[in-house]
mmCIF file of C-alpha atoms and ligand atoms in Angstrom:
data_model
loop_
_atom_site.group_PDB
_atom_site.id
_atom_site.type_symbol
_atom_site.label_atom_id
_atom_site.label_comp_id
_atom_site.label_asym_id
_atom_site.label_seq_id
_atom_site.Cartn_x
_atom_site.Cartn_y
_atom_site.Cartn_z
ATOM 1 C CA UNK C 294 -78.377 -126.468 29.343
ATOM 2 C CA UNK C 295 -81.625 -125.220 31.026
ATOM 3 C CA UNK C 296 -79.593 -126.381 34.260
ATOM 4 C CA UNK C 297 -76.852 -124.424 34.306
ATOM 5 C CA UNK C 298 -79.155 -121.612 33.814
ATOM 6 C CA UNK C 299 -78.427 -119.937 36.781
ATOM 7 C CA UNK C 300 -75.347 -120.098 36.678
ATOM 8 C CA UNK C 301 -74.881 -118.749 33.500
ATOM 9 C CA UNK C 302 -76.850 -115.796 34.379
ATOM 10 C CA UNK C 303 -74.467 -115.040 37.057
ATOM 11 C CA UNK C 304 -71.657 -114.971 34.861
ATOM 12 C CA UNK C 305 -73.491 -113.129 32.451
ATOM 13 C CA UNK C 306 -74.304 -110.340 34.533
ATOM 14 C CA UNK C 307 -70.570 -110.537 35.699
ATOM 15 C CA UNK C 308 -69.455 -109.808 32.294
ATOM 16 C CA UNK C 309 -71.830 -107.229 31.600
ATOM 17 C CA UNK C 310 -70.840 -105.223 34.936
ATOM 18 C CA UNK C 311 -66.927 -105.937 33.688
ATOM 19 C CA UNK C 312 -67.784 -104.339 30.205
ATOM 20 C CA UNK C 313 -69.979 -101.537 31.170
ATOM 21 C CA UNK C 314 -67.079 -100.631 34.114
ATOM 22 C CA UNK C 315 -64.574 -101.276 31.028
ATOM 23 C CA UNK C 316 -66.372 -99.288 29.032
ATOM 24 C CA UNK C 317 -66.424 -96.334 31.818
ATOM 25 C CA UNK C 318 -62.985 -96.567 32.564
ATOM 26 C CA UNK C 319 -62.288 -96.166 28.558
ATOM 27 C CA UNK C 320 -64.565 -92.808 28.172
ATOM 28 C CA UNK C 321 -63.298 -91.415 31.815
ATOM 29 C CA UNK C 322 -59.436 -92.162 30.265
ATOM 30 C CA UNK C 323 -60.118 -90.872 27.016
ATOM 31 C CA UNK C 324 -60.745 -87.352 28.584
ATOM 32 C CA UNK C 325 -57.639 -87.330 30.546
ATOM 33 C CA UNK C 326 -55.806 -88.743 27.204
ATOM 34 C CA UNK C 327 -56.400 -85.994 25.267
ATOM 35 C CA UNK C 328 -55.537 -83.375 27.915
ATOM 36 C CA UNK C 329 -52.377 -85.334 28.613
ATOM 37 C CA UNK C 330 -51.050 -85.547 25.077
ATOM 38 C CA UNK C 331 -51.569 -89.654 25.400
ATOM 39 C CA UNK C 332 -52.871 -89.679 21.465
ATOM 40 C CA UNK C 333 -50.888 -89.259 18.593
ATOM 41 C CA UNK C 334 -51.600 -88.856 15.262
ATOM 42 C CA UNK C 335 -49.810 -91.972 12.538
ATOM 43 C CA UNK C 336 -49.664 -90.808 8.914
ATOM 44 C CA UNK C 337 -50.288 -93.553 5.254
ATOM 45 C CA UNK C 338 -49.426 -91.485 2.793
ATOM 46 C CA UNK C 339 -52.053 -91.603 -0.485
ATOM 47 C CA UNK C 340 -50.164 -92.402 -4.060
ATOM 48 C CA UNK C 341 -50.773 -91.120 -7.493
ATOM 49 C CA UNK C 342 -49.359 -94.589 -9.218
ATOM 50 C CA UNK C 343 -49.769 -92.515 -12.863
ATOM 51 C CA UNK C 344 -46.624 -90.110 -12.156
ATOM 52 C CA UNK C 345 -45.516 -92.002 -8.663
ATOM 53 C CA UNK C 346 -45.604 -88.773 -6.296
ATOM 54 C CA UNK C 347 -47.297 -88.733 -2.837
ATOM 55 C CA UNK C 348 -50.027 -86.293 -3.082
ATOM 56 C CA UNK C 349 -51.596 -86.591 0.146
ATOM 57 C CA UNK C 350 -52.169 -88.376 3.842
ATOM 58 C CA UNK C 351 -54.771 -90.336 5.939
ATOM 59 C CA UNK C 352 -54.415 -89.459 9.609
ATOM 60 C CA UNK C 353 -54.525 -92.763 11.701
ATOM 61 C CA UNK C 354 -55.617 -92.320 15.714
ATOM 62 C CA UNK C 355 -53.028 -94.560 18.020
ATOM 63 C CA UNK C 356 -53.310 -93.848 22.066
ATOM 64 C CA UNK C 357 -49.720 -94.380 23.568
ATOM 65 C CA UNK C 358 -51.682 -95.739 26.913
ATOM 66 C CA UNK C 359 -49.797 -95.085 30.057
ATOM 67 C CA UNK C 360 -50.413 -98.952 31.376
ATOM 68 C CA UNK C 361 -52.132 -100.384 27.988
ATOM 69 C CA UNK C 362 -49.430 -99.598 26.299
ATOM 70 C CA UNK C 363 -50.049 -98.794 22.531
ATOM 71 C CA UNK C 364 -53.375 -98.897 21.403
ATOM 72 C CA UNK C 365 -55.256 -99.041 17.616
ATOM 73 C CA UNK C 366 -58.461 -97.236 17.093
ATOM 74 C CA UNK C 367 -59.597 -101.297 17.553
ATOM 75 C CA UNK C 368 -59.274 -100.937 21.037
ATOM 76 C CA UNK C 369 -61.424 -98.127 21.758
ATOM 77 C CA UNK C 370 -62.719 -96.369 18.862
ATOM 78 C CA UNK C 371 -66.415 -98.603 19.527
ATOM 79 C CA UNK C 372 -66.629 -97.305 23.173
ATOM 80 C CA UNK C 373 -65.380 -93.653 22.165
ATOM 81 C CA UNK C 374 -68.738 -93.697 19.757
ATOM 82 C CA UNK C 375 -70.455 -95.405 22.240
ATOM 83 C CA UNK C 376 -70.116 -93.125 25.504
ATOM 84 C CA UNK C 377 -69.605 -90.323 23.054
ATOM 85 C CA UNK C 378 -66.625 -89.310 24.516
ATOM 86 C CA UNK C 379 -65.573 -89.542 20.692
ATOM 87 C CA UNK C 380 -66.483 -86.015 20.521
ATOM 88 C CA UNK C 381 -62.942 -84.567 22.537
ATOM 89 C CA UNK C 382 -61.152 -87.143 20.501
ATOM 90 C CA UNK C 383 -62.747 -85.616 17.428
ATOM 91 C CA UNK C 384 -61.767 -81.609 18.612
ATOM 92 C CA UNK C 385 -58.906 -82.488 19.468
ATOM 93 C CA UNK C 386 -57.795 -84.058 15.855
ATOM 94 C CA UNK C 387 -59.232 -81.553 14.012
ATOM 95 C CA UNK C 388 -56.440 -79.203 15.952
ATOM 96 C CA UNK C 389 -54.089 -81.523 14.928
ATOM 97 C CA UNK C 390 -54.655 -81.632 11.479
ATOM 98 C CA UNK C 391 -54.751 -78.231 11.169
ATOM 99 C CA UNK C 392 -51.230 -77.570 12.225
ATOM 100 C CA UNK C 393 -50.250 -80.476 10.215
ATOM 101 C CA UNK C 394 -51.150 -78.728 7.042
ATOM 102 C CA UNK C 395 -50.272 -75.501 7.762
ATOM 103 C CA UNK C 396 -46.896 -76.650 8.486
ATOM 104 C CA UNK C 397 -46.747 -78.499 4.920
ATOM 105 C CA UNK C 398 -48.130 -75.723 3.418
ATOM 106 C CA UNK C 399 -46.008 -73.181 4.694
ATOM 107 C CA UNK C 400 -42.778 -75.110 3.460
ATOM 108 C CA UNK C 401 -44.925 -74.979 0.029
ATOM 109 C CA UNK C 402 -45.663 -78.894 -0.134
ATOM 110 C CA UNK C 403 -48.526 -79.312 -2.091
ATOM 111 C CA UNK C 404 -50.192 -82.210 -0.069
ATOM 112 C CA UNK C 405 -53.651 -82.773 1.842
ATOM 113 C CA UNK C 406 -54.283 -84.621 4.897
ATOM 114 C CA UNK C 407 -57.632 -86.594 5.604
ATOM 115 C CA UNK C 408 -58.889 -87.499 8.721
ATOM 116 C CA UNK C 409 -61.523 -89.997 9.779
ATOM 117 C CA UNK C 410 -65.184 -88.686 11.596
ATOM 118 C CA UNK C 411 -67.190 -90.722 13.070
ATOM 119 C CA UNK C 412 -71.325 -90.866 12.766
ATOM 120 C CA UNK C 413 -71.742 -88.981 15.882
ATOM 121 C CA UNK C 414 -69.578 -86.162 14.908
ATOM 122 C CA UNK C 415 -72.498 -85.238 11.652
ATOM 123 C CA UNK C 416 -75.055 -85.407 14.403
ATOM 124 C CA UNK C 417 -74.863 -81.966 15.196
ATOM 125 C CA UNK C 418 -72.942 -78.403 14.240
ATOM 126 C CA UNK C 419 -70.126 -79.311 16.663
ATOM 127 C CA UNK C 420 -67.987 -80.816 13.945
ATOM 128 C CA UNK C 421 -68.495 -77.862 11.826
ATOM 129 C CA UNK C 422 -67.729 -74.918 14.709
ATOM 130 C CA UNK C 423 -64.856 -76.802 15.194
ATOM 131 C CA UNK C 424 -63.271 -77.058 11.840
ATOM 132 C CA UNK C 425 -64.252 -73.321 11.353
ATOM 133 C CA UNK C 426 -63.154 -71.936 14.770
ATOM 134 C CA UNK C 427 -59.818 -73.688 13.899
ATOM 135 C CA UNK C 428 -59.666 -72.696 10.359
ATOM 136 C CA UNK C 429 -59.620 -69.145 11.761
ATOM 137 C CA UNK C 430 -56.092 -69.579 13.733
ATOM 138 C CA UNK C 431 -54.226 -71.557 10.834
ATOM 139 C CA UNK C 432 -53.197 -70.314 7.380
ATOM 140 C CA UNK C 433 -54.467 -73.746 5.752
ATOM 141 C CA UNK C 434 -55.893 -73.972 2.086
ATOM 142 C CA UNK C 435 -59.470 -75.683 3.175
ATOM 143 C CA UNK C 436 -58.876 -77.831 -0.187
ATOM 144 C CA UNK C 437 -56.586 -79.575 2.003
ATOM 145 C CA UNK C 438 -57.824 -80.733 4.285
ATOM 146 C CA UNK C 439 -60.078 -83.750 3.639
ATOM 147 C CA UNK C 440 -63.327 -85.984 6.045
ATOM 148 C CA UNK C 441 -63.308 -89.446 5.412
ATOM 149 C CA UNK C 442 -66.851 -90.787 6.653
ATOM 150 C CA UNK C 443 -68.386 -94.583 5.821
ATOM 151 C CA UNK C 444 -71.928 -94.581 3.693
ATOM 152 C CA UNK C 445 -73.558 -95.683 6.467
ATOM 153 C CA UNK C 446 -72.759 -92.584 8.867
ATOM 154 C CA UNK C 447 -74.024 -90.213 5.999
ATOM 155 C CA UNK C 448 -76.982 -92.571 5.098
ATOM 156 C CA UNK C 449 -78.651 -93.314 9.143
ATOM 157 C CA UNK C 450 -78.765 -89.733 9.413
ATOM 158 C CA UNK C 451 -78.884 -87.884 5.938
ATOM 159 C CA UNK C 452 -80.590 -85.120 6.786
ATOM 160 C CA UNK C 453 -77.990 -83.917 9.128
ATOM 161 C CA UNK C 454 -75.301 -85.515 8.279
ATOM 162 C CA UNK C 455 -76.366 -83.588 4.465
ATOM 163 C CA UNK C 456 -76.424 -80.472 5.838
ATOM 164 C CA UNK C 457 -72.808 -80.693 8.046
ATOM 165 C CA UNK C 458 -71.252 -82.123 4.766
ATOM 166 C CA UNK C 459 -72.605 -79.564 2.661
ATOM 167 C CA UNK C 460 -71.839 -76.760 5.034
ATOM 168 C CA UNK C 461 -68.184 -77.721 4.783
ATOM 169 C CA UNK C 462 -67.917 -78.111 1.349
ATOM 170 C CA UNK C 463 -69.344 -74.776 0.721
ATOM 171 C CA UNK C 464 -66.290 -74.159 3.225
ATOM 172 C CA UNK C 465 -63.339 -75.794 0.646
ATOM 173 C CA UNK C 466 -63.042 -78.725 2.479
ATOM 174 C CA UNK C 467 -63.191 -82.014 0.908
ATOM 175 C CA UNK C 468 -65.506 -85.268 1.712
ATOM 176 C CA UNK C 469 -64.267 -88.992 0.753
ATOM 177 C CA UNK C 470 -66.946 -91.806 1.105
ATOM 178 C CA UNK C 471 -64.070 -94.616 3.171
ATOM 179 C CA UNK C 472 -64.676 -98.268 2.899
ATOM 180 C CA UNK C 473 -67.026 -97.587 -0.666
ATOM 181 C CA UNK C 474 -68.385 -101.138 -1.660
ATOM 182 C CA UNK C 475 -69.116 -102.648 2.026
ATOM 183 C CA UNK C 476 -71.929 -100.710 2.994
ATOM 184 C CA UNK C 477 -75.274 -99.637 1.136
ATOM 185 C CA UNK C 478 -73.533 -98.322 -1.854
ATOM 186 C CA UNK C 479 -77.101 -97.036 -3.032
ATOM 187 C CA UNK C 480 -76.698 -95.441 -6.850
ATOM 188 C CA UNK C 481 -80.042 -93.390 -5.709
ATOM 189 C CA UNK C 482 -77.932 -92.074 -2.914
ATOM 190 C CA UNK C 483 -75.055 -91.302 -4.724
ATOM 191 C CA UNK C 484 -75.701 -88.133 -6.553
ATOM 192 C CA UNK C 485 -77.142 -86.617 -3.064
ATOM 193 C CA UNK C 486 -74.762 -87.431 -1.152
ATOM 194 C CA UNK C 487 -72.341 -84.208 -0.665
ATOM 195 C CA UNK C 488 -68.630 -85.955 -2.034
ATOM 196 C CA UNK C 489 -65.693 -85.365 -3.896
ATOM 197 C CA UNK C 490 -64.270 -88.777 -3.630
ATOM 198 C CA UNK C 491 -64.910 -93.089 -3.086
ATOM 199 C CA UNK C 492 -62.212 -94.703 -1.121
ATOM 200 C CA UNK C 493 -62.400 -98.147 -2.496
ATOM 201 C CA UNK C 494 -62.683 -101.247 0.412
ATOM 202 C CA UNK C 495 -59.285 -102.914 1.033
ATOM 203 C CA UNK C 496 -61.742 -105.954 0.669
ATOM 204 C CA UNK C 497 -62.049 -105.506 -2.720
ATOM 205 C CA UNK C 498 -58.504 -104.351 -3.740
ATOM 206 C CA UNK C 499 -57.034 -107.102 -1.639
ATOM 207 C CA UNK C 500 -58.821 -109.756 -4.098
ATOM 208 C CA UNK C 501 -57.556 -108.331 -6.777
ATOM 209 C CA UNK C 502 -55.688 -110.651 -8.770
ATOM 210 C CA UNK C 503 -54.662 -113.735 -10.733
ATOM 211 C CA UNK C 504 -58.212 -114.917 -10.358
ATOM 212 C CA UNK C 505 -60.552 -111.643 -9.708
ATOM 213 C CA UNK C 506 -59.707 -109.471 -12.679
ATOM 214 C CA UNK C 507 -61.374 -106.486 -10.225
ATOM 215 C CA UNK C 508 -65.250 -106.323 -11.961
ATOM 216 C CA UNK C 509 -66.314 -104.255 -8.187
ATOM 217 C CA UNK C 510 -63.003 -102.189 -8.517
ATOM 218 C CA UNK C 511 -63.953 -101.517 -12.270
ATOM 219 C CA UNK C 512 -67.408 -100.710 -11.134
ATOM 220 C CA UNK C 513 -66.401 -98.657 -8.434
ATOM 221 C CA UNK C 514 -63.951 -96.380 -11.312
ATOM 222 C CA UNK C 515 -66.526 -96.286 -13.792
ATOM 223 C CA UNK C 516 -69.399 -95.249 -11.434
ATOM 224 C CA UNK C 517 -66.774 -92.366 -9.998
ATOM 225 C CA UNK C 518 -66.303 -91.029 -13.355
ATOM 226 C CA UNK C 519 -69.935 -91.474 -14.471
ATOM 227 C CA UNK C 520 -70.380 -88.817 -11.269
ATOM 228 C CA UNK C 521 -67.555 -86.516 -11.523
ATOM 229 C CA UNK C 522 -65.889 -88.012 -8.288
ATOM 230 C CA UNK C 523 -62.011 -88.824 -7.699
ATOM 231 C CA UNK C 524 -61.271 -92.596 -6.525
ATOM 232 C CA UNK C 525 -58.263 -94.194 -4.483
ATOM 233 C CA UNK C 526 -57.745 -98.075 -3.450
ATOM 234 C CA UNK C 527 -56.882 -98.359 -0.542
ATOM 235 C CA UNK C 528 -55.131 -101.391 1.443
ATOM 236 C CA UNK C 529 -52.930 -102.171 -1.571
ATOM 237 C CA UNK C 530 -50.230 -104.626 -0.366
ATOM 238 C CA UNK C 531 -48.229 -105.753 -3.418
ATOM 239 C CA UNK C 532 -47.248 -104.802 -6.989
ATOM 240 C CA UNK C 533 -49.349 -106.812 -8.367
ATOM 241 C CA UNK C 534 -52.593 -105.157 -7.095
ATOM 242 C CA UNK C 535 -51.008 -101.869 -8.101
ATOM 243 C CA UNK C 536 -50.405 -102.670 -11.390
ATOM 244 C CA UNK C 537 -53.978 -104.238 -11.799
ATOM 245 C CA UNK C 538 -55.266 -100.706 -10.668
ATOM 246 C CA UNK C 539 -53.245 -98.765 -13.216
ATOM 247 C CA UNK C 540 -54.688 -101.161 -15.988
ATOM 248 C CA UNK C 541 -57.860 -100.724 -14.420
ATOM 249 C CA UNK C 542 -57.806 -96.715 -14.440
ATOM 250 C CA UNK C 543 -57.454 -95.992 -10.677
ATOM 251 C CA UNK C 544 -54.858 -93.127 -10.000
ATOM 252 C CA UNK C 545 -54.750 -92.810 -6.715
ATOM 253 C CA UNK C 546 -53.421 -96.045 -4.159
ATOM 254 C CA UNK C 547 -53.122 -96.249 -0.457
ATOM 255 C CA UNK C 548 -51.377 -98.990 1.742
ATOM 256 C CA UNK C 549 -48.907 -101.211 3.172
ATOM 257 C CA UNK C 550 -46.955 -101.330 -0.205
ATOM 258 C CA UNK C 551 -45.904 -97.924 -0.129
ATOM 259 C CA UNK C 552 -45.757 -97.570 3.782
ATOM 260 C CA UNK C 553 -47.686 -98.283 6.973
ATOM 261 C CA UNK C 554 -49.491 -95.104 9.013
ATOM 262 C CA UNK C 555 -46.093 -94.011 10.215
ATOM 263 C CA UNK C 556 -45.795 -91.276 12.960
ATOM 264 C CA UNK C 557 -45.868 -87.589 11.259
ATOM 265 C CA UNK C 558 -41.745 -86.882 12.287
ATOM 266 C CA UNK C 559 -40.822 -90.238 9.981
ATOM 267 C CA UNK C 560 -43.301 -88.998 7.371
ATOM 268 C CA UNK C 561 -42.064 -85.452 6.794
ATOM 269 C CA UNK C 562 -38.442 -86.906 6.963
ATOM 270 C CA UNK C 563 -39.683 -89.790 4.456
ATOM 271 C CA UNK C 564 -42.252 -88.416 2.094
ATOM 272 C CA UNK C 565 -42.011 -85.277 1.780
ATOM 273 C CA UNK C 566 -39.590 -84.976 -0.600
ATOM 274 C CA UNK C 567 -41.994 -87.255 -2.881
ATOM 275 C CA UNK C 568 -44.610 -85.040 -3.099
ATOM 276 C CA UNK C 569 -45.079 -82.011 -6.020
ATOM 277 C CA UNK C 570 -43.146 -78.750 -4.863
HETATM 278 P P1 C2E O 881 -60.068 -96.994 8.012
HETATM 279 O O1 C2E O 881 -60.420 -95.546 8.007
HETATM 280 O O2 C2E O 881 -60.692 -97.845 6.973
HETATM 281 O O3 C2E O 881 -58.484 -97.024 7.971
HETATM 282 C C1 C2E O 881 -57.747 -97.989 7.299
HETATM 283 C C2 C2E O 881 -57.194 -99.035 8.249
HETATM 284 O O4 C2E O 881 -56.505 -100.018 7.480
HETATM 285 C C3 C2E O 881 -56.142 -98.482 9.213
HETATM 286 O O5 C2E O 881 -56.230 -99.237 10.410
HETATM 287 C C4 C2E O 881 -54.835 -98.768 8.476
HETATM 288 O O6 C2E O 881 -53.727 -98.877 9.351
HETATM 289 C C5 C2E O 881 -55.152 -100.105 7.849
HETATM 290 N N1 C2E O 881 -54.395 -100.331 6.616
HETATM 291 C C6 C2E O 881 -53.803 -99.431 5.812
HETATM 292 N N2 C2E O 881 -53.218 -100.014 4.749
HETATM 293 C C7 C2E O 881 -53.433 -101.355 4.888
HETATM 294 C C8 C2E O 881 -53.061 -102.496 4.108
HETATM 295 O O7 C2E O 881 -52.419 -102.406 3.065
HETATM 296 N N3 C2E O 881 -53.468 -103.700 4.568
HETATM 297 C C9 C2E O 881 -54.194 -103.842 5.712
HETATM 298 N N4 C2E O 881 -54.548 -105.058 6.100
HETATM 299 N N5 C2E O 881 -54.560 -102.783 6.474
HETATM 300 C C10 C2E O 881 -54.182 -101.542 6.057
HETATM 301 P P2 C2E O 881 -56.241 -98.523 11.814
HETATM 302 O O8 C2E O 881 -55.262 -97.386 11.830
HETATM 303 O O9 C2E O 881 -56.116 -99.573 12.852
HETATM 304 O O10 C2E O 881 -57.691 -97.881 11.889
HETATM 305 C C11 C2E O 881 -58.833 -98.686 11.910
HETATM 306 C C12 C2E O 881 -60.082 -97.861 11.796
HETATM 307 O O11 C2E O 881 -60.262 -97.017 12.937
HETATM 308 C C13 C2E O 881 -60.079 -96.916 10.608
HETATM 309 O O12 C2E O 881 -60.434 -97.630 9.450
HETATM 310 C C14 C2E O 881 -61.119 -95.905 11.044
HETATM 311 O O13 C2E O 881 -62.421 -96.367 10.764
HETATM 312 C C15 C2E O 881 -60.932 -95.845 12.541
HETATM 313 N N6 C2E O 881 -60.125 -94.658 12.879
HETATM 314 C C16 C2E O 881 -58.791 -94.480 12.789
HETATM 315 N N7 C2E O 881 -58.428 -93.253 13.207
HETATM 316 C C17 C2E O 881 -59.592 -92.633 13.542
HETATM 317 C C18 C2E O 881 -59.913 -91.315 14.021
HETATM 318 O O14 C2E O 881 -59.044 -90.453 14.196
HETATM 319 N N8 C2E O 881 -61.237 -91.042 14.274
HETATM 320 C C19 C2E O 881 -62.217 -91.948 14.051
HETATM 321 N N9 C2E O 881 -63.498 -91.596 14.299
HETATM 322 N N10 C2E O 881 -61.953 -93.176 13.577
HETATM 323 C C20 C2E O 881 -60.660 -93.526 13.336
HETATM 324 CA CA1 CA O 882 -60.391 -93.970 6.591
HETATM 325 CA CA1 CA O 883 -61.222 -97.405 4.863
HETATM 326 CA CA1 CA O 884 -62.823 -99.353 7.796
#
């Protein structure tokens, strides 16, 4: 009430002082995370449910936190964006990734890894100096080595996020749209945008079944085809949203079913064996 106005406000700008310190604290740590090894890198390995082999992985960001303990992107992803400090995160992965693959390639496993950017990271050429500077100290296939990016990143900014995308593409490297479905899903955007592949929602592939016989997921295979694009599903938890995808024409399935974002050690040991030699 208009009463306890005052009061309020107090607390109010209590909590805002708490978040923006929080917030601080979070960019400030990030720094020192990266240089101290604190991140680490969890695998999900991506299914082809037509011949059952693993034919590639989505690189998951998890911060072992010296007092936080173990942290999802949940915790701090947001304020990473936010302060920017996303950007050393970002360098820092694209490192990783990089030695991933080259180690996967040079025991000839024929798999790509994908890793997530962020909207800030097709703001400017950083991304792109990065990927190439890196490129030049790995033996790594560019083909790959895949960006996932939501609609909305390429979309707010198309101009430049257009050009980054398109300069590494021209590169090898391949572009997935994530989370296809939630965001603006414009068909007048679609055949600009610079992609190779839609990552259907988990939204959509977790209603999938008895009584949604998938009409978005349909829509989502049909309009990949229609533009020459691959598709996946991803956050598939049980076999019978797999098998509705296989009736449904998707070849390529992602989550919990097959395996949570595991660290890399327990992939190699567990999936590489399942992928095409
Ligand atoms: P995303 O890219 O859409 O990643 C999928 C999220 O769904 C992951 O959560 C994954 O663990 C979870 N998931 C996978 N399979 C299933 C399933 O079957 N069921 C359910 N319920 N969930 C499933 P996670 O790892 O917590 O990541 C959350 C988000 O954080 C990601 O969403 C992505 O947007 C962001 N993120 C993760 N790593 C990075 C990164 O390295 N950089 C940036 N910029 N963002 C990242
Ligand atoms: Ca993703
Ligand atoms: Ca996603
Ligand atoms: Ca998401």
């Amino acid at each position: 009430s208009k009463k306890t106005g005052g009061a309020n406000f107090a607390f109010y700008t209590q909590d805002i002082l708490v978040e923006a310190n929080n917030r601080l604290t979070i960019a400030a740590e990030l720094k020192r995370a990266v240089a101290g090894g604190e991140l680490e890198l969890y695998l999900q390995p991506q299914f082809d449910i037509v011949n059952q082999c693993v034919v590639g992985a989505e690189a998951l960001l998890r911060w072992n936190h010296p007092v936080k303990g173990f942290l999802t992107p949940a915790d701090f992803i947001h304020i990473a964006e936010q302060t920017r400090s996303i950007r050393f995160v970002t360098q820092w992965l694209v490192k990783e990734v990089f030695s991933i693959v080259e180690r996967w390639q040079a025991h000839g496993h024929d798999l790509f890894l994908s890793f997530n950017v962020s909207a800030l990271d097709l703001s400017d050429f950083e991304l792109v100096d990065a990927m190439h500077n890196t490129a030049r100290h790995h033996n790594v296939d560019a083909k790959r080595i895949e960006l996932e990016i939501v609609e909305s990143a390429i979309i707010e900014n198309f101009q430049s996020a257009s050009n980054i995308l398109n300069t590494l593409r021209e590169t090898g490297f391949s572009v997935a749209i994530d989370d296809f479905g939630t965001g603006y899903s414009s068909l007048a955007y679609l055949d600009k945008l610079p992609v190779d592949k839609l990552k259907i929602d988990r939204e959509f592939t977790g209603k999938l079944g008895a009584d949604d016989q998938g009409g978005v997921v349909k829509s989502v295979i049909d309009l990949a085809a229609n533009f020459g694009l691959r598709v996946i599903a991803e956050g598939v938890e049980t076999p019978e949203q797999e098998m509705h995808l296989q009736r449904l024409g998707c070849a390529r399935a992602q989550g919990y079913y097959y395996s949570k974002p595991i660290p890399v050690s327990q992939f190699d040991k567990t999936f590489l064996q399942l992928s095409r030699v």
